[in-house]
Amino acid sequence: MDYTWFLLGLVITILFLWGMLYLASRWIVSVDFASKKKSSLFISALIIVIILPLVAEGIGEILTIIGEIIVEGRNAIAPSGSNYLVRIVPVISFLVFLAILKFITNMEWRNSLWISLLGIILLYCLYSFFPELDLVTYI
């Protein structure tokens, strides 16, 4: 496997998310805040792009195991169960995204909520257009 394209995609994703977080914080909070927090926004983008997919994958695996146990218990009573527990992983990912952005950049909850909502929507769009950029596919 050629890791050159992976690293290039990783850098592009981090820079794209950093620019988007910077523009969103300029628009939602203030120009002065965004200018002061450039490095914090970059660290947030770095953590979100590298660590968040791995954490979400781990949480998804754990919830899949728990959900399958619940489904097997349900199917013992009446066979008609389905594992819906794993569908909460995007919500948990959003909450982790929100917490990372809030605590690293030290902004108010309402501002970090809107910025993280814009960020996760654009990150999902980016991963939909270029699925090769998702770190979990290389593990």
Short mmCIF file of C-alpha atoms in Angstrom, two decimals:
data_model
loop_
_atom_site.label_atom_id
_atom_site.label_comp_id
_atom_site.label_asym_id
_atom_site.label_seq_id
_atom_site.Cartn_x
_atom_site.Cartn_y
_atom_site.Cartn_z
CA MET A 1 0.00 0.00 0.00
CA ASP A 2 1.30 3.42 -0.93
CA TYR A 3 1.21 5.70 2.10
CA THR A 4 2.24 8.79 0.14
CA TRP A 5 -1.31 9.37 -1.09
CA PHE A 6 -2.66 8.62 2.36
CA LEU A 7 -0.41 11.23 3.99
CA LEU A 8 -1.24 13.75 1.28
CA GLY A 9 -4.95 13.12 1.82
CA LEU A 10 -4.49 13.43 5.56
CA VAL A 11 -2.75 16.80 5.19
CA ILE A 12 -5.43 18.01 2.76
CA THR A 13 -8.20 16.94 5.13
CA ILE A 14 -6.57 18.62 8.13
CA LEU A 15 -5.99 21.86 6.21
CA PHE A 16 -9.52 21.81 4.79
CA LEU A 17 -11.07 21.31 8.22
CA TRP A 18 -8.76 23.91 9.78
CA GLY A 19 -9.76 26.47 7.15
CA MET A 20 -13.42 25.65 7.61
CA LEU A 21 -13.18 25.91 11.41
CA TYR A 22 -11.35 29.22 11.03
CA LEU A 23 -13.97 30.64 8.65
CA ALA A 24 -16.84 29.36 10.79
CA SER A 25 -15.37 30.87 13.95
CA ARG A 26 -14.82 34.17 12.11
CA TRP A 27 -18.42 34.13 11.02
CA ILE A 28 -20.05 32.84 14.22
CA VAL A 29 -17.84 34.20 17.03
CA SER A 30 -15.71 37.11 15.79
CA VAL A 31 -12.79 37.97 13.55
CA ASP A 32 -10.63 38.76 16.57
CA PHE A 33 -11.37 35.39 18.22
CA ALA A 34 -10.57 33.46 15.05
CA SER A 35 -7.31 35.32 14.60
CA LYS A 36 -6.24 34.63 18.18
CA LYS A 37 -7.21 30.95 18.07
CA LYS A 38 -5.59 29.86 14.78
CA SER A 39 -3.25 27.41 16.48
CA SER A 40 -6.00 26.02 18.72
CA LEU A 41 -8.22 25.50 15.70
CA PHE A 42 -5.37 23.71 13.93
CA ILE A 43 -4.81 21.41 16.91
CA SER A 44 -8.55 20.74 17.02
CA ALA A 45 -8.59 19.87 13.32
CA LEU A 46 -5.58 17.60 13.78
CA ILE A 47 -7.20 15.72 16.66
CA ILE A 48 -10.56 15.52 14.91
CA VAL A 49 -9.14 14.14 11.66
CA ILE A 50 -6.67 11.69 13.20
CA ILE A 51 -8.18 10.55 16.51
CA LEU A 52 -11.95 10.97 16.12
CA PRO A 53 -12.40 8.30 13.38
CA LEU A 54 -10.42 5.80 15.46
CA VAL A 55 -12.47 6.55 18.58
CA ALA A 56 -15.71 6.32 16.60
CA GLU A 57 -14.64 2.99 15.12
CA GLY A 58 -13.84 1.63 18.59
CA ILE A 59 -17.15 2.85 20.01
CA GLY A 60 -18.92 1.33 17.01
CA GLU A 61 -17.29 -2.05 17.61
CA ILE A 62 -18.25 -2.01 21.29
CA LEU A 63 -21.82 -0.97 20.53
CA THR A 64 -22.06 -3.66 17.84
CA ILE A 65 -21.09 -6.33 20.36
CA ILE A 66 -23.55 -5.01 22.95
CA GLY A 67 -26.29 -4.66 20.33
CA GLU A 68 -25.77 -8.20 19.06
CA ILE A 69 -26.10 -9.53 22.62
CA ILE A 70 -29.36 -7.60 22.99
CA VAL A 71 -30.61 -8.87 19.61
CA GLU A 72 -29.77 -12.47 20.52
CA GLY A 73 -31.72 -12.07 23.76
CA ARG A 74 -34.63 -10.58 21.85
CA ASN A 75 -34.51 -13.32 19.21
CA ALA A 76 -34.71 -15.96 21.95
CA ILE A 77 -38.13 -14.57 22.87
CA ALA A 78 -39.47 -13.76 19.41
CA PRO A 79 -37.21 -13.74 16.33
CA SER A 80 -37.50 -10.25 14.88
CA GLY A 81 -34.63 -8.26 16.33
CA SER A 82 -32.23 -5.88 14.63
CA ASN A 83 -29.19 -4.07 16.01
CA TYR A 84 -30.10 -0.39 16.19
CA LEU A 85 -27.59 0.46 18.91
CA VAL A 86 -24.74 0.97 16.45
CA ARG A 87 -26.65 3.78 14.74
CA ILE A 88 -25.87 6.13 17.62
CA VAL A 89 -22.16 6.27 16.70
CA PRO A 90 -22.51 9.45 14.54
CA VAL A 91 -24.24 11.19 17.45
CA ILE A 92 -21.43 10.20 19.81
CA SER A 93 -18.89 11.34 17.20
CA PHE A 94 -20.61 14.72 17.02
CA LEU A 95 -20.54 15.08 20.80
CA VAL A 96 -16.83 14.21 20.90
CA PHE A 97 -16.25 16.73 18.06
CA LEU A 98 -18.15 19.33 20.10
CA ALA A 99 -16.18 18.62 23.27
CA ILE A 100 -12.82 18.75 21.47
CA LEU A 101 -13.68 22.06 19.85
CA LYS A 102 -15.11 23.55 23.04
CA PHE A 103 -12.29 22.62 25.39
CA ILE A 104 -9.30 23.19 23.09
CA THR A 105 -10.45 26.54 21.73
CA ASN A 106 -12.12 27.64 24.99
CA MET A 107 -15.24 29.09 23.37
CA GLU A 108 -18.82 29.22 24.58
CA TRP A 109 -21.00 26.14 24.20
CA ARG A 110 -23.46 27.75 21.80
CA ASN A 111 -20.69 28.91 19.47
CA SER A 112 -18.87 25.60 19.58
CA LEU A 113 -22.16 23.83 18.89
CA TRP A 114 -22.73 25.68 15.62
CA ILE A 115 -19.11 25.49 14.53
CA SER A 116 -18.90 21.77 15.25
CA LEU A 117 -22.20 21.18 13.45
CA LEU A 118 -20.85 22.92 10.36
CA GLY A 119 -17.55 21.10 10.76
CA ILE A 120 -18.98 17.61 11.01
CA ILE A 121 -21.33 18.20 8.07
CA LEU A 122 -18.45 19.36 5.90
CA LEU A 123 -16.24 16.53 7.14
CA TYR A 124 -18.91 13.98 6.24
CA CYS A 125 -19.25 15.60 2.81
CA LEU A 126 -15.48 15.47 2.33
CA TYR A 127 -15.35 11.80 3.34
CA SER A 128 -18.31 11.08 1.02
CA PHE A 129 -16.55 12.70 -1.95
CA PHE A 130 -13.16 11.18 -1.10
CA PRO A 131 -13.59 8.02 1.01
CA GLU A 132 -9.85 7.36 0.70
CA LEU A 133 -9.24 10.21 3.17
CA ASP A 134 -10.88 8.32 6.04
CA LEU A 135 -8.18 7.05 8.38
CA VAL A 136 -10.15 3.98 9.43
CA THR A 137 -9.95 2.49 5.92
CA TYR A 138 -6.18 2.16 6.30
CA ILE A 139 -6.27 0.17 9.53
#
